[in-house]
PDB file of C-alpha atoms and ligand atoms in Angstrom:
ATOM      1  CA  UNK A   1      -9.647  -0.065 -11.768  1.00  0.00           C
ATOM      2  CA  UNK A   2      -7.707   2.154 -14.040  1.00  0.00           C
ATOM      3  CA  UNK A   3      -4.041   3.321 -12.288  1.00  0.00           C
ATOM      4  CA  UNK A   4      -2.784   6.153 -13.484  1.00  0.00           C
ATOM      5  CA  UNK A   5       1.137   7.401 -12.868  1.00  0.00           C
ATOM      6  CA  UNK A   6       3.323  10.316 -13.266  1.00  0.00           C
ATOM      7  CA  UNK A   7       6.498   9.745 -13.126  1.00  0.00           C
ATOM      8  CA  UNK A   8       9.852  10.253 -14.304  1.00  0.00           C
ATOM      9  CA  UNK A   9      10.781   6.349 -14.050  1.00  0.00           C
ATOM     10  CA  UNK A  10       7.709   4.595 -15.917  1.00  0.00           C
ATOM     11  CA  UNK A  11       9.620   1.508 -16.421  1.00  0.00           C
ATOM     12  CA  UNK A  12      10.577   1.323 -12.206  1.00  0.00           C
ATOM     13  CA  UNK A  13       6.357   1.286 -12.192  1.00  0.00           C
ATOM     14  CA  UNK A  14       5.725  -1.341 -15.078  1.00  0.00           C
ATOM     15  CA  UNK A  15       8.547  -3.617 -13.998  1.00  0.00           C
ATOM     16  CA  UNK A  16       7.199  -3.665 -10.600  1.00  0.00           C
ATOM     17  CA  UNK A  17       3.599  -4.120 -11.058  1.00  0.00           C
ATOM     18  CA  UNK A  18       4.109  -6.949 -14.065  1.00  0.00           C
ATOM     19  CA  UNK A  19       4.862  -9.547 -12.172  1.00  0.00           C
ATOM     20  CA  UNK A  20       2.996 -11.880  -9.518  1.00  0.00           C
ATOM     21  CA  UNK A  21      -0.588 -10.622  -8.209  1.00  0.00           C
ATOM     22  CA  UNK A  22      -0.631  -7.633  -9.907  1.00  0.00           C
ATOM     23  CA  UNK A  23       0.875  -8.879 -13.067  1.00  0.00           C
ATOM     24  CA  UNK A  24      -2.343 -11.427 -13.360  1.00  0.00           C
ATOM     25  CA  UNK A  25      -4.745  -8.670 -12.802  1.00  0.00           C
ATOM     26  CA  UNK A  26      -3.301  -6.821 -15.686  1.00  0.00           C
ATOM     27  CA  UNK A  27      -3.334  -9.650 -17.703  1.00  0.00           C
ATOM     28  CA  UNK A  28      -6.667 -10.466 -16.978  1.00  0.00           C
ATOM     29  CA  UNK A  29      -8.058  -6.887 -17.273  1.00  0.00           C
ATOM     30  CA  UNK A  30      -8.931  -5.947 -13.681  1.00  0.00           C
ATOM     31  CA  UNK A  31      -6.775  -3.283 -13.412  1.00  0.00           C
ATOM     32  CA  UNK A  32      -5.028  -1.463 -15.812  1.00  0.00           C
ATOM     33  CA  UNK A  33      -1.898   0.420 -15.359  1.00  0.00           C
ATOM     34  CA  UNK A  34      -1.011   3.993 -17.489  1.00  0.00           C
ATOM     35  CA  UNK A  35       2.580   4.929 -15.857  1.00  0.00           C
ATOM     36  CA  UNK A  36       3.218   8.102 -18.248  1.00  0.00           C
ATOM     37  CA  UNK A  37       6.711   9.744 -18.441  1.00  0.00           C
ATOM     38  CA  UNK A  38       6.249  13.165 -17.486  1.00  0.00           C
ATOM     39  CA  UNK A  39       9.624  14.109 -19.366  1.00  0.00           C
ATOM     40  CA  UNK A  40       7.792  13.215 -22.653  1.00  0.00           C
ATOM     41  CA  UNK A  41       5.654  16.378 -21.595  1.00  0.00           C
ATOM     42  CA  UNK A  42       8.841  18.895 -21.602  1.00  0.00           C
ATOM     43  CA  UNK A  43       8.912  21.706 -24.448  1.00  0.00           C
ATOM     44  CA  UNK A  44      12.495  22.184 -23.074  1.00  0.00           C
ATOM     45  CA  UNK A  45      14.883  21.557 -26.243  1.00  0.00           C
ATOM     46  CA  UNK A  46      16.984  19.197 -23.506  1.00  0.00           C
ATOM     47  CA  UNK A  47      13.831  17.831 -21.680  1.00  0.00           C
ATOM     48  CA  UNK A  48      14.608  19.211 -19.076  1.00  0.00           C
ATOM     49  CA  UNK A  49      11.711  19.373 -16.354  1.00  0.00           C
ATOM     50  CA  UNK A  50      13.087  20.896 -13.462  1.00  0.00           C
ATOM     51  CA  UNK A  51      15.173  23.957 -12.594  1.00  0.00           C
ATOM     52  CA  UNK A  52      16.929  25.675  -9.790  1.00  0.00           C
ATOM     53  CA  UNK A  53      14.224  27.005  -6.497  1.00  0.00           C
ATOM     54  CA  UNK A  54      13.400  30.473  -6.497  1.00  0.00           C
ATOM     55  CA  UNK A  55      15.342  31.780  -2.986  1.00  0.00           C
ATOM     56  CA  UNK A  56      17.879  29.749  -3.498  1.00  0.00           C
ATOM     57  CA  UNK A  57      19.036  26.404  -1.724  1.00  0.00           C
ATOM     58  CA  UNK A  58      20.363  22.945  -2.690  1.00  0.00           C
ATOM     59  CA  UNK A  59      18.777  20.856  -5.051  1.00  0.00           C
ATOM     60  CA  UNK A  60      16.111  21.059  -8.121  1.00  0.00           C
ATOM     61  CA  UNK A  61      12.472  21.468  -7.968  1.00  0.00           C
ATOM     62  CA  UNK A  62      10.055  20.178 -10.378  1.00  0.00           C
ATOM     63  CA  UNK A  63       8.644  22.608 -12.855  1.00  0.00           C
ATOM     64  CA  UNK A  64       5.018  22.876 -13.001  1.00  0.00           C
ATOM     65  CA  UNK A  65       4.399  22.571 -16.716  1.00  0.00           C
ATOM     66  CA  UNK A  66       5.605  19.452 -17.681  1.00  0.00           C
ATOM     67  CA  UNK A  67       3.526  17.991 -14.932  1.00  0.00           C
ATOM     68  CA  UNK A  68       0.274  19.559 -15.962  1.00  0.00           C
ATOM     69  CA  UNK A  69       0.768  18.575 -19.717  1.00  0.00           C
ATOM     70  CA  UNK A  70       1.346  15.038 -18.697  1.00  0.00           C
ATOM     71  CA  UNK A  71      -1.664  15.397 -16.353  1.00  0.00           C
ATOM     72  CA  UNK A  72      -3.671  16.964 -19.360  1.00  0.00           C
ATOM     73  CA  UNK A  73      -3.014  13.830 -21.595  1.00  0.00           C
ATOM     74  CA  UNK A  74      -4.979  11.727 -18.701  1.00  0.00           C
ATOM     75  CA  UNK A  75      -7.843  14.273 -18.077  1.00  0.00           C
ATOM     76  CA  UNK A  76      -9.459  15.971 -20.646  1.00  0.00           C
ATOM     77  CA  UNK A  77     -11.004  19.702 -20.302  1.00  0.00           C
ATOM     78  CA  UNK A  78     -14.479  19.258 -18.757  1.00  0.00           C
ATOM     79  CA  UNK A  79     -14.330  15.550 -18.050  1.00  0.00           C
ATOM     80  CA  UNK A  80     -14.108  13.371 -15.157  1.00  0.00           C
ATOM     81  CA  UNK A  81     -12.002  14.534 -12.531  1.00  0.00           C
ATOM     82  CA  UNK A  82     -10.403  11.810 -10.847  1.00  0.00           C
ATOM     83  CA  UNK A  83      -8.137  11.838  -7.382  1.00  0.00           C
ATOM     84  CA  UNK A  84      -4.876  12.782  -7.848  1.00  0.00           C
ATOM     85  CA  UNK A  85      -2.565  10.723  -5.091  1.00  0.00           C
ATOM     86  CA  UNK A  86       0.646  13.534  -4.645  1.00  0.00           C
ATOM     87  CA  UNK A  87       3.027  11.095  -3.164  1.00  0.00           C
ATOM     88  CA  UNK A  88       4.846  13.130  -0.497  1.00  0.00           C
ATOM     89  CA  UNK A  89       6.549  12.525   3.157  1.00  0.00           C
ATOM     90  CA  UNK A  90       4.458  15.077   4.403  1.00  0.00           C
ATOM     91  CA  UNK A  91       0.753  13.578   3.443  1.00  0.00           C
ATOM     92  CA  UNK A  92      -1.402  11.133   5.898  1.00  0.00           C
ATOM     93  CA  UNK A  93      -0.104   8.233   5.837  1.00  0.00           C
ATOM     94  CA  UNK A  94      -1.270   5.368   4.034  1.00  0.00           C
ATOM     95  CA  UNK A  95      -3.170   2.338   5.550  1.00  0.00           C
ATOM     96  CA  UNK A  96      -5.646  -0.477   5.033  1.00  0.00           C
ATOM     97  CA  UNK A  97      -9.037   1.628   5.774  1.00  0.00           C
ATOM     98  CA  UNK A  98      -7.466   3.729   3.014  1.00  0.00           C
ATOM     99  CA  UNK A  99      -6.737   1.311   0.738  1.00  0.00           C
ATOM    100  CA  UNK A 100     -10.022   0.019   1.159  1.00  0.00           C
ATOM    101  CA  UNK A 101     -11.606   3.752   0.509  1.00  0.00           C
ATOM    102  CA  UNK A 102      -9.539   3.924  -2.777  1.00  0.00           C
ATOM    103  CA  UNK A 103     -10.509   0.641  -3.992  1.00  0.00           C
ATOM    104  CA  UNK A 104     -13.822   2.161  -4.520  1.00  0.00           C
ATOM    105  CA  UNK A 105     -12.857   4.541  -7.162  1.00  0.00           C
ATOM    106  CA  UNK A 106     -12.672   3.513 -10.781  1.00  0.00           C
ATOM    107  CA  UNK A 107     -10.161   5.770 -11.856  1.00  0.00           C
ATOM    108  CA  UNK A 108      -6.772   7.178  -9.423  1.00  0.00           C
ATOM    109  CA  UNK A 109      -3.464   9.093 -10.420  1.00  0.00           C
ATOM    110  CA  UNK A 110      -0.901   9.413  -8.607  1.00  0.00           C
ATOM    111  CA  UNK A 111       1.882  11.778  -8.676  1.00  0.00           C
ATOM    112  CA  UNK A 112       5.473  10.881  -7.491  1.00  0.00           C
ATOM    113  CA  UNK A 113       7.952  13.466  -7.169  1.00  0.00           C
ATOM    114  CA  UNK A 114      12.025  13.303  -7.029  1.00  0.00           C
ATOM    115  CA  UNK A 115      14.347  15.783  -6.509  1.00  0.00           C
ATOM    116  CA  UNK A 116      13.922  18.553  -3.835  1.00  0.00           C
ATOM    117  CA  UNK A 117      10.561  18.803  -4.865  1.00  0.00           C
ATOM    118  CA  UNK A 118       7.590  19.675  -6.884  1.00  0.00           C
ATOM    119  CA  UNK A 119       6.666  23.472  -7.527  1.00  0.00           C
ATOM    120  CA  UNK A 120       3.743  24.001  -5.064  1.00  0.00           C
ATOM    121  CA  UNK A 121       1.427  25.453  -8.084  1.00  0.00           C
ATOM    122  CA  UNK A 122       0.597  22.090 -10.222  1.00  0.00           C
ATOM    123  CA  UNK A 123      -0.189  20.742  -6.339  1.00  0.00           C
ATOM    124  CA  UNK A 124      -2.386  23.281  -5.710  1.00  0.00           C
ATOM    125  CA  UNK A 125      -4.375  23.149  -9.003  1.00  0.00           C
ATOM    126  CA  UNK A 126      -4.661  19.365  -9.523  1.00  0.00           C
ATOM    127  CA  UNK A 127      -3.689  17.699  -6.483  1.00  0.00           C
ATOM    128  CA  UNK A 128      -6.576  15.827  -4.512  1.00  0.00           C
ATOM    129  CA  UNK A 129      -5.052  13.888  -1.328  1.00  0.00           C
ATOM    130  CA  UNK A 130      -1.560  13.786  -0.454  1.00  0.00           C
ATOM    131  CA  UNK A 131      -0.303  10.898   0.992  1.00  0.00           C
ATOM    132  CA  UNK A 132       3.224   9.510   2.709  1.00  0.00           C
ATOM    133  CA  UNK A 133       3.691   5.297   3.066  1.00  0.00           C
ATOM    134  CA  UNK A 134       5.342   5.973   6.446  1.00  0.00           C
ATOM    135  CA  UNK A 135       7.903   8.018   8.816  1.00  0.00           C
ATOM    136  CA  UNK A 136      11.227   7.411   6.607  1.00  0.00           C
ATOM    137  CA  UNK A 137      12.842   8.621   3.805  1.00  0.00           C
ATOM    138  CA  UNK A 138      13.241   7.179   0.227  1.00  0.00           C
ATOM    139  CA  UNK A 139      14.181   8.786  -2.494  1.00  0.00           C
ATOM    140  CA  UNK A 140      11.120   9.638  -4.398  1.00  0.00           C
ATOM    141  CA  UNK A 141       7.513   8.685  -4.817  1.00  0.00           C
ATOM    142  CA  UNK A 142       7.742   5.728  -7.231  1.00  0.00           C
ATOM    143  CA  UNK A 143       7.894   3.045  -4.827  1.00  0.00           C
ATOM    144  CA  UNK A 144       5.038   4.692  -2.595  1.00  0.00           C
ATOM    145  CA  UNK A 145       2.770   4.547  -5.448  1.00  0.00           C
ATOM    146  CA  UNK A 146       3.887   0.982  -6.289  1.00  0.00           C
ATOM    147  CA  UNK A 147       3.237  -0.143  -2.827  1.00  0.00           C
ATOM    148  CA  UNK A 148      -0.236   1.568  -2.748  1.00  0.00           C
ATOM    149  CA  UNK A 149      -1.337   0.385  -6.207  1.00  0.00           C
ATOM    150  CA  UNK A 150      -0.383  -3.274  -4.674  1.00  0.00           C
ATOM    151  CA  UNK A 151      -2.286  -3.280  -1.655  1.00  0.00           C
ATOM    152  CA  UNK A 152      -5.396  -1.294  -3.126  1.00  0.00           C
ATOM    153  CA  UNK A 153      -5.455  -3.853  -6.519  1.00  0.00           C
ATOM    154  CA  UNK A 154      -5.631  -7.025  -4.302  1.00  0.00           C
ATOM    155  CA  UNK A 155      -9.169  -5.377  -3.063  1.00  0.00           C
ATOM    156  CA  UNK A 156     -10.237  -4.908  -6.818  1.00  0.00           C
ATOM    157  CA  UNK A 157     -12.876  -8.166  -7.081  1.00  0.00           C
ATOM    158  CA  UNK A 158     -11.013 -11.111  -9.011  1.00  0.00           C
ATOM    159  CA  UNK A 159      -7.824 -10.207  -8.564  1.00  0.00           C
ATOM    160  CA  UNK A 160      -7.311 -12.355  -5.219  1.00  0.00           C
ATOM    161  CA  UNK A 161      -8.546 -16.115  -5.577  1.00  0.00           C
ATOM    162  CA  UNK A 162     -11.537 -17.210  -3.226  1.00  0.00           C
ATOM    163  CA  UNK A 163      -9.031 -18.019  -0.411  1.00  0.00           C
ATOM    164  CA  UNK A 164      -7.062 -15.551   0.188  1.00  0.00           C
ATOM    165  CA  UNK A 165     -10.623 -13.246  -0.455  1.00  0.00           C
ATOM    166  CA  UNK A 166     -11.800 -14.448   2.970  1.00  0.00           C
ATOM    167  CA  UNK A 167      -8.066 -13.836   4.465  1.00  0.00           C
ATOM    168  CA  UNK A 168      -8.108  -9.943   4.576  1.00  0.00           C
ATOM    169  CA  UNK A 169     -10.998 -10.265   6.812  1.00  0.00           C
ATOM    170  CA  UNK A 170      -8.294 -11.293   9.033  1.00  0.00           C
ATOM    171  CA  UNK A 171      -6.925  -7.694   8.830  1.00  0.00           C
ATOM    172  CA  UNK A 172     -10.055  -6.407   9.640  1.00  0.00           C
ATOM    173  CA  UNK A 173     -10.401  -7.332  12.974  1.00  0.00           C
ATOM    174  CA  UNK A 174      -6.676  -6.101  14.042  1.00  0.00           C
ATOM    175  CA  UNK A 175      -5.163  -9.023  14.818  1.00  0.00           C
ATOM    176  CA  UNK A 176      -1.789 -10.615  13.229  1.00  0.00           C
ATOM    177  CA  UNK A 177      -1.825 -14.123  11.808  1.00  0.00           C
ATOM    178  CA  UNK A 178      -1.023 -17.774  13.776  1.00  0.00           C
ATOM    179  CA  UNK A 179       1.743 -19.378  12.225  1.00  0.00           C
ATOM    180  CA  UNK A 180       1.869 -21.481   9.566  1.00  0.00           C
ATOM    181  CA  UNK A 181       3.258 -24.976   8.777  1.00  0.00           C
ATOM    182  CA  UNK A 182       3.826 -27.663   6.235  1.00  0.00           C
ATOM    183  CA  UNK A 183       5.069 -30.430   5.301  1.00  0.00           C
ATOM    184  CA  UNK A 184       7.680 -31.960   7.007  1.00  0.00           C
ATOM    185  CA  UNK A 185       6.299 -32.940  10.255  1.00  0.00           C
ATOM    186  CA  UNK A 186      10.062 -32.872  11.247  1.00  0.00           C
ATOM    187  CA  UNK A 187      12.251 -30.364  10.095  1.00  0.00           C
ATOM    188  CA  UNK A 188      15.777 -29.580  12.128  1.00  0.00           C
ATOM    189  CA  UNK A 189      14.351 -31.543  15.020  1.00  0.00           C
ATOM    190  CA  UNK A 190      11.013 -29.492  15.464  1.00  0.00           C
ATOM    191  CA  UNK A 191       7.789 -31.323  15.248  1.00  0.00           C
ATOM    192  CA  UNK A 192       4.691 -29.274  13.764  1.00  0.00           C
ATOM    193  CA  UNK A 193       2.186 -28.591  16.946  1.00  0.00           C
ATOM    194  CA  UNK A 194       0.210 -31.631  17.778  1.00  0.00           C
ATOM    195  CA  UNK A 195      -2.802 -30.193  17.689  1.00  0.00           C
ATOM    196  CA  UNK A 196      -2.791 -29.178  14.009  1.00  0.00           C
ATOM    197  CA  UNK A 197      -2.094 -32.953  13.571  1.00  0.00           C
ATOM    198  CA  UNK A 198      -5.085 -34.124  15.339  1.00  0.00           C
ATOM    199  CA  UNK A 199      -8.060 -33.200  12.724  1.00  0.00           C
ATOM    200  CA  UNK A 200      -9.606 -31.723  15.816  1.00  0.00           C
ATOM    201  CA  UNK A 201     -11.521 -28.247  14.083  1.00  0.00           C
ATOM    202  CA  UNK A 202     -12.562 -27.220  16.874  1.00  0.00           C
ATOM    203  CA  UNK A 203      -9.451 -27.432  18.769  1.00  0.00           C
ATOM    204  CA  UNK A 204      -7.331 -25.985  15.594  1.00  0.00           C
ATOM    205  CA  UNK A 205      -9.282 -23.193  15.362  1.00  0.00           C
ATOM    206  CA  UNK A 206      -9.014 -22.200  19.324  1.00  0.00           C
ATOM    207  CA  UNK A 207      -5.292 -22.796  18.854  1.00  0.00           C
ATOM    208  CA  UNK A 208      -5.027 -20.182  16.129  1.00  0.00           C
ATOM    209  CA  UNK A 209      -7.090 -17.857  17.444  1.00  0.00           C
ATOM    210  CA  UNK A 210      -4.808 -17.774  20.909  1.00  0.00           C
ATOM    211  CA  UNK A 211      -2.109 -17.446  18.862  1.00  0.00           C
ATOM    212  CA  UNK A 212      -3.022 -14.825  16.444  1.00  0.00           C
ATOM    213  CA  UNK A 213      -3.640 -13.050  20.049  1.00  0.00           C
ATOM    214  CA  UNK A 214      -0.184 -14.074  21.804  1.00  0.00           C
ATOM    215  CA  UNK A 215       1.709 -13.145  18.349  1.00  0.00           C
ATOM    216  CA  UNK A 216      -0.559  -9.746  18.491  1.00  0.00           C
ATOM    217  CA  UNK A 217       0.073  -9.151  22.129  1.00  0.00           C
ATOM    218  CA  UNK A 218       3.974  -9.639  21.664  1.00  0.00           C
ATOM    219  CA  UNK A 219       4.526  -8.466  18.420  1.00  0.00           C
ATOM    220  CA  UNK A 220       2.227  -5.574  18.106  1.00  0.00           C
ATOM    221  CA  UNK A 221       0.263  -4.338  21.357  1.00  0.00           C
ATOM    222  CA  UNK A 222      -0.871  -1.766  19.960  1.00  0.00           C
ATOM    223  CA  UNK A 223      -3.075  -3.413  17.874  1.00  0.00           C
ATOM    224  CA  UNK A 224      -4.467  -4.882  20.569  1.00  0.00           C
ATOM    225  CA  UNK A 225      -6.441  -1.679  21.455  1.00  0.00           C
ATOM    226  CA  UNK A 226      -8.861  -1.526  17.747  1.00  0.00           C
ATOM    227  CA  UNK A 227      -9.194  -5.206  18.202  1.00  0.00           C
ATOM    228  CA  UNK A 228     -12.526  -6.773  18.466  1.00  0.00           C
ATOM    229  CA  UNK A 229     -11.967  -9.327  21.563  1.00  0.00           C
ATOM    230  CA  UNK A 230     -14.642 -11.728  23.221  1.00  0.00           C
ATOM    231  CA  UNK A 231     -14.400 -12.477  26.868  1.00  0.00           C
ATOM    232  CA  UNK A 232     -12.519 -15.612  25.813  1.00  0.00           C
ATOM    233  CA  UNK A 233     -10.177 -13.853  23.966  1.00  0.00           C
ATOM    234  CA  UNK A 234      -9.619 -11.169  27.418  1.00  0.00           C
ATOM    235  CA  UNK A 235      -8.965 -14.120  29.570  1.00  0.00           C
ATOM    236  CA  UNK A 236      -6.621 -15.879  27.106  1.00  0.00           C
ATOM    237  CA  UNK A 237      -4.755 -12.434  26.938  1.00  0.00           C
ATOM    238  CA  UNK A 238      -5.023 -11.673  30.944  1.00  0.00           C
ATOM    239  CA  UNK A 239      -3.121 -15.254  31.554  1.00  0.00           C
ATOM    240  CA  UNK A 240      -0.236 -13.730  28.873  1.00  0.00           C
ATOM    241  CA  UNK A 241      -0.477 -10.842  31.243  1.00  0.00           C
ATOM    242  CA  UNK A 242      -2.448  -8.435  28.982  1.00  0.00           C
ATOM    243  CA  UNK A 243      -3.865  -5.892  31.302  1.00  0.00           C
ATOM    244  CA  UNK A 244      -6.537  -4.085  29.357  1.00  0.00           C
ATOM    245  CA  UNK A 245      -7.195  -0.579  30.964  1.00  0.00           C
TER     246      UNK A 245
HETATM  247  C1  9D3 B   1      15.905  16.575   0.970  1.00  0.00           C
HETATM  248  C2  9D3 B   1      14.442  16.702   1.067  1.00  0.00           C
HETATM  249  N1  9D3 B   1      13.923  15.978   2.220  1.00  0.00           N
HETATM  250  C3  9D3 B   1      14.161  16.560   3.505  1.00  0.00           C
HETATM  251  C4  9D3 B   1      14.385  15.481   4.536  1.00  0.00           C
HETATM  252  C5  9D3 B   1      12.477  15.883   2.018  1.00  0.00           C
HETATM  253  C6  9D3 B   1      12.198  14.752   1.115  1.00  0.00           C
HETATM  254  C7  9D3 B   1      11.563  14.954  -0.098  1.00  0.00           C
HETATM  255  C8  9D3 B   1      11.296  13.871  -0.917  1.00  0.00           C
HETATM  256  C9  9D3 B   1      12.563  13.486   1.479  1.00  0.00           C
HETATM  257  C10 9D3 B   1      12.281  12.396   0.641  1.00  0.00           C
HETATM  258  C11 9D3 B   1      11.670  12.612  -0.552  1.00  0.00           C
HETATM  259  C12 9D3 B   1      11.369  11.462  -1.432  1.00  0.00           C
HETATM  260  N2  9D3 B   1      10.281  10.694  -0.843  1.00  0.00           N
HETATM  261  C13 9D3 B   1       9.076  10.633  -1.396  1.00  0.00           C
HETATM  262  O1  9D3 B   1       8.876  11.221  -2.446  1.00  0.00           O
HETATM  263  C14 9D3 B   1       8.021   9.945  -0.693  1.00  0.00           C
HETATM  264  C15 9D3 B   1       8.008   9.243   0.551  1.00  0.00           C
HETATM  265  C16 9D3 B   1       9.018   8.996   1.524  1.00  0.00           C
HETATM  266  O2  9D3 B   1      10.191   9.385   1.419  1.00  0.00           O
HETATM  267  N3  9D3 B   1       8.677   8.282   2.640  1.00  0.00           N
HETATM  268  C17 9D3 B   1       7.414   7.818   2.838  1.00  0.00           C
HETATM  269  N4  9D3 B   1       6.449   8.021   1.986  1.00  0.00           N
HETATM  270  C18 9D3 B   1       6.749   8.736   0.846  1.00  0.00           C
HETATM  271  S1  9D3 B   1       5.643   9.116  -0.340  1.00  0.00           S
HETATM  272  C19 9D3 B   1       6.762   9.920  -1.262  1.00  0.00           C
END
């Protein structure tokens, strides 16, 4: 998977990706990561790539022409046209069925504005899917995009170990995780469950799973609705109080 980014801060992208998950997968080749300065792609004598808005009003918009040079260097004339990503408060916002989507694609860009804005003509001609990370406000697009690369590279095969593979099933079927514990079987006075002490599968498993569906029920109800629940799992919930209507 080949990620593509336009940006004015291509060092906030490197430095963020390098490290961890993601850092492996680009050392190992799985993905590849192509943050390009878009201030390289000013013919401004200052570099300057963004100017005052037409109608007047606070703050700077983006000029379109730096942006479509930088986007130019990525895309040749009559090749490949691959998704641009404009990363904006005002797109869909982002999730794991979309991740999952993207992962599919061998090739993404994505386009993070700052200032006020981006002049509405580079969106229009190269602009694909615009997409938000969620109802607050930041101060531009970089992080977005380093969020989204994140989540959509640990779906790229290889880049998670066997382990945690099987773990975003999990995900799938809408329900959060039971809670973990190690090592010491005493810490601050509280033991570790009993029943993850008693080699029991059976019983371990049927522990986590009502768990996973108490921490779901309290935490986050409204997962509850897109989960996939047996008639076990309805009566387990109905003693919490769960009243599925
Ligand atoms: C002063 C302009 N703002 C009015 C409230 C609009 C605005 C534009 C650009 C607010 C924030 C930003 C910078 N944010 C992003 O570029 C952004 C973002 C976000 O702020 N929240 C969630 N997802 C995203 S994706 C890109």
């Amino acid at each position: 998977m080949v990620f593509h980014v336009l940006t004015l801060f291509p060092e906030m992208i490197r430095d963020g990706l390098n490290t961890s998950v993601t850092g492996r997968a680009l050392d190992k080749g799985l993905i590849s990561l192509n943050a390009v300065n878009i201030r390289d792609f000013s013919t401004d004598k200052h570099l300057h790539v963004d100017d005052y808005p037409y109608g007047g009003g606070a703050g700077m918009v983006m000029q379109p022409d730096p942006i479509y040079r930088a986007y130019r260097s990525i895309v040749g004339e009559g090749g490949k046209r691959p998704r641009v990503l404009y990363m904006t408060p005002q797109g869909s916002v982002f999730d794991q069925p979309m991740a999952e989507e993207l992962a599919g694609e061998e090739e993404l860009i994505f386009l993070c504005g700052h200032y006020e804005g981006v002049d509405e003509r580079i969106l229009e001609e190269i602009v694909t899917d615009y997409v938000s990370i969620g109802d607050y406000v930041l101060t531009g697009g970089e992080l977005p995009a380093m969020v989204m690369i994140d989540a959509i590279s640990r779906l790229v095969p290889g880049v998670l170990n066997n382990e945690d593979s099987a773990e975003f099933e999990s995900f799938h079927d809408n329900l959060l995780e039971h809670p973990h514990y190690t090592r010491p079987a005493s810490f601050l006075g509280k033991e570790v469950p009993e029943v993850l002490l008693s080699g029991h599968h059976a019983r371990i498993e049927e522990w986590r799973r009502q768990e996973s569906l108490k921490r779901t029920y309290e935490r986050r109800p409204d997962l509850l609705e897109k989960a996939v629940l047996d008639k076990k799992d309805l009566a387990y919930l109905k003693s919490l109080g769960y009243d599925k209507t």
